[in-house]
PDB file of C-alpha atoms in Angstrom:
ATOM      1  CA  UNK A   1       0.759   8.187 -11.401  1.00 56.00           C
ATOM      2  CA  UNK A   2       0.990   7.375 -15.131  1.00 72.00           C
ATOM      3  CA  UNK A   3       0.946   3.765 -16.585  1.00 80.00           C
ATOM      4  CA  UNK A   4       3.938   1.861 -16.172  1.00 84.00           C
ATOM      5  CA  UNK A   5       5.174  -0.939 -18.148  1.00 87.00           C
ATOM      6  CA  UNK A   6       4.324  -4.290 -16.097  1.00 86.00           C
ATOM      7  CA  UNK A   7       6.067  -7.265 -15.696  1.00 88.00           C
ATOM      8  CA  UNK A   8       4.981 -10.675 -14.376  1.00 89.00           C
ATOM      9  CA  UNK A   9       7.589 -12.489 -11.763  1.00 92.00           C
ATOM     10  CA  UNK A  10       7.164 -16.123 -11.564  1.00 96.00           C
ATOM     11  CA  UNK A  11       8.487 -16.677  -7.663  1.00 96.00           C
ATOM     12  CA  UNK A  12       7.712 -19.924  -5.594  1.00 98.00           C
ATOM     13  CA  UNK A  13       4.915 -19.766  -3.030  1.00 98.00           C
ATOM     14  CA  UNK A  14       7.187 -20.175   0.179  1.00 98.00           C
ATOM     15  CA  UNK A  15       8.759 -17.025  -1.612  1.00 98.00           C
ATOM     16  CA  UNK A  16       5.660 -15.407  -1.921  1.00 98.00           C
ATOM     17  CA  UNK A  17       4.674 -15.613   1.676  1.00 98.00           C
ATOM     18  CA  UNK A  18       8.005 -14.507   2.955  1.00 98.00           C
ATOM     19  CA  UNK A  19       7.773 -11.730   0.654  1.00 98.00           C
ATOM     20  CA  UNK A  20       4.131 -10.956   1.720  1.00 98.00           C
ATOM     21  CA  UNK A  21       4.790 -11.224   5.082  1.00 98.00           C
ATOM     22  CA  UNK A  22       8.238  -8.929   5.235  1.00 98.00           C
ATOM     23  CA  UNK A  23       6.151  -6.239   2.821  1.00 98.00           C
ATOM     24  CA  UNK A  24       3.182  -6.431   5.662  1.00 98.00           C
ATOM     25  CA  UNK A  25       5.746  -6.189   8.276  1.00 98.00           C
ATOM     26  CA  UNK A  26       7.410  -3.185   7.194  1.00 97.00           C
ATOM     27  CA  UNK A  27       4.475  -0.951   6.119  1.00 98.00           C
ATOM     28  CA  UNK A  28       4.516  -1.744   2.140  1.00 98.00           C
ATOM     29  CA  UNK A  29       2.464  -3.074  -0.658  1.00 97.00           C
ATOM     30  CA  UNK A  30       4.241  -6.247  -1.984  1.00 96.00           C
ATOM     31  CA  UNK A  31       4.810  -3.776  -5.660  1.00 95.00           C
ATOM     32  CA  UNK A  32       6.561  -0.802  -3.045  1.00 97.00           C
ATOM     33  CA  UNK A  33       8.702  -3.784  -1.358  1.00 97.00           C
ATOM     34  CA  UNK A  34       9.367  -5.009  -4.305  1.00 97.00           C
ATOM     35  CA  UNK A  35      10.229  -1.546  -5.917  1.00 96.00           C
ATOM     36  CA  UNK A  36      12.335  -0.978  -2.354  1.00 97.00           C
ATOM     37  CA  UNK A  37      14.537  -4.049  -2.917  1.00 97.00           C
ATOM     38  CA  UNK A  38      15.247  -3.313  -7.083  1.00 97.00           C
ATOM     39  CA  UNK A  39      16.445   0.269  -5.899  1.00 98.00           C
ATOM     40  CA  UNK A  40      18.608  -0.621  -3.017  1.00 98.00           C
ATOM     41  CA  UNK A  41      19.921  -3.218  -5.344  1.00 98.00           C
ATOM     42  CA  UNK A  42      20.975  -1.288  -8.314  1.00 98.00           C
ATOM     43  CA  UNK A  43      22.193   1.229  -5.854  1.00 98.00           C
ATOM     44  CA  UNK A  44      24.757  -1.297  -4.483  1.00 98.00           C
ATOM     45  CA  UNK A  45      25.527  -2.162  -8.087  1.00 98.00           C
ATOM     46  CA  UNK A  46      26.267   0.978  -8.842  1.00 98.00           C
ATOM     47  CA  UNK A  47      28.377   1.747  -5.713  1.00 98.00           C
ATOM     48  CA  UNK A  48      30.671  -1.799  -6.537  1.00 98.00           C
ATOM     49  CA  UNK A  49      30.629  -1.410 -10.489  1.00 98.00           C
ATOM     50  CA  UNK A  50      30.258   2.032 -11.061  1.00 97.00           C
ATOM     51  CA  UNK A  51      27.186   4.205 -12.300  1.00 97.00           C
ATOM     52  CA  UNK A  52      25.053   3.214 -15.039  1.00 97.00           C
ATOM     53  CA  UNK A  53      25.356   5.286 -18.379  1.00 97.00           C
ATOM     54  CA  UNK A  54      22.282   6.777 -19.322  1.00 97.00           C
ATOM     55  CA  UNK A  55      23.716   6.151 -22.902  1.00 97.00           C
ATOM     56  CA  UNK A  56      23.585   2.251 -21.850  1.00 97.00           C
ATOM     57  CA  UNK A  57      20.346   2.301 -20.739  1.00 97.00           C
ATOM     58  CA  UNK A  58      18.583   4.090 -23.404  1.00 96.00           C
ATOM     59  CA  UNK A  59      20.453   1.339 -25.862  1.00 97.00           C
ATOM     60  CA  UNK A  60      18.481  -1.283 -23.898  1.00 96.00           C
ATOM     61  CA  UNK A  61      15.058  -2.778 -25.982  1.00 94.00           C
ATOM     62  CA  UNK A  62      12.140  -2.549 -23.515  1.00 91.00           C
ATOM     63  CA  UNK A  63       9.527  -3.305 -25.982  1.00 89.00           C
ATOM     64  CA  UNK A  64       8.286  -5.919 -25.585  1.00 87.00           C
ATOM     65  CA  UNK A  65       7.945  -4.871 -21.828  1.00 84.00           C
ATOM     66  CA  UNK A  66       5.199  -2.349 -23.217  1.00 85.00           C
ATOM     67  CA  UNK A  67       3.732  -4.451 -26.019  1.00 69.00           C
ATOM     68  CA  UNK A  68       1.232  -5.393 -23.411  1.00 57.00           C
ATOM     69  CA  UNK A  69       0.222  -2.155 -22.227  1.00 52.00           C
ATOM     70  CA  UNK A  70      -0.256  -1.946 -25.961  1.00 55.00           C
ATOM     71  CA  UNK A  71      -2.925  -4.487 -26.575  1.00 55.00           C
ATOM     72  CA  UNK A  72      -4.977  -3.156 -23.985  1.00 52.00           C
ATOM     73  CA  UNK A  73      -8.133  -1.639 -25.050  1.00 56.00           C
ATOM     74  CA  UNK A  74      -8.521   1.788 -23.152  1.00 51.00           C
TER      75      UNK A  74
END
């Protein structure tokens, strides 16, 4: 798989645990779960609000998402 931009998610621990614990559960690394949940998510955005333009999201700014992938020496 090729790099992907990375974000960090500040959650609370009891969050963290739940969220370990379902990912565990259900077969999944927390990032998959995580990656599960942000799909099925914009999926039911999508079917309440309509699809997404790919026009819109190529207008969004994602760099500073990939400055840090940047920095790092290879």
């Amino acid at each position: 798989m090729k790099n992907q931009p990375e974000m960090t998610l500040r959650i609370p621990e009891d969050m963290l645990r739940r969220l370990l614990y379902v990912a565990k559960a259900e077969g999944r690394s927390p990032n998959n779960h995580i990656m599960m949940l942000l799909r099925n998510n914009v999926q039911y955005f999508e079917r309440a609000k309509g699809r997404i333009r790919p026009e819109d999201l190529r207008a969004i700014d994602i760099s500073e998402y990939l400055a840090a992938e940047e920095e790092t020496p290879s």
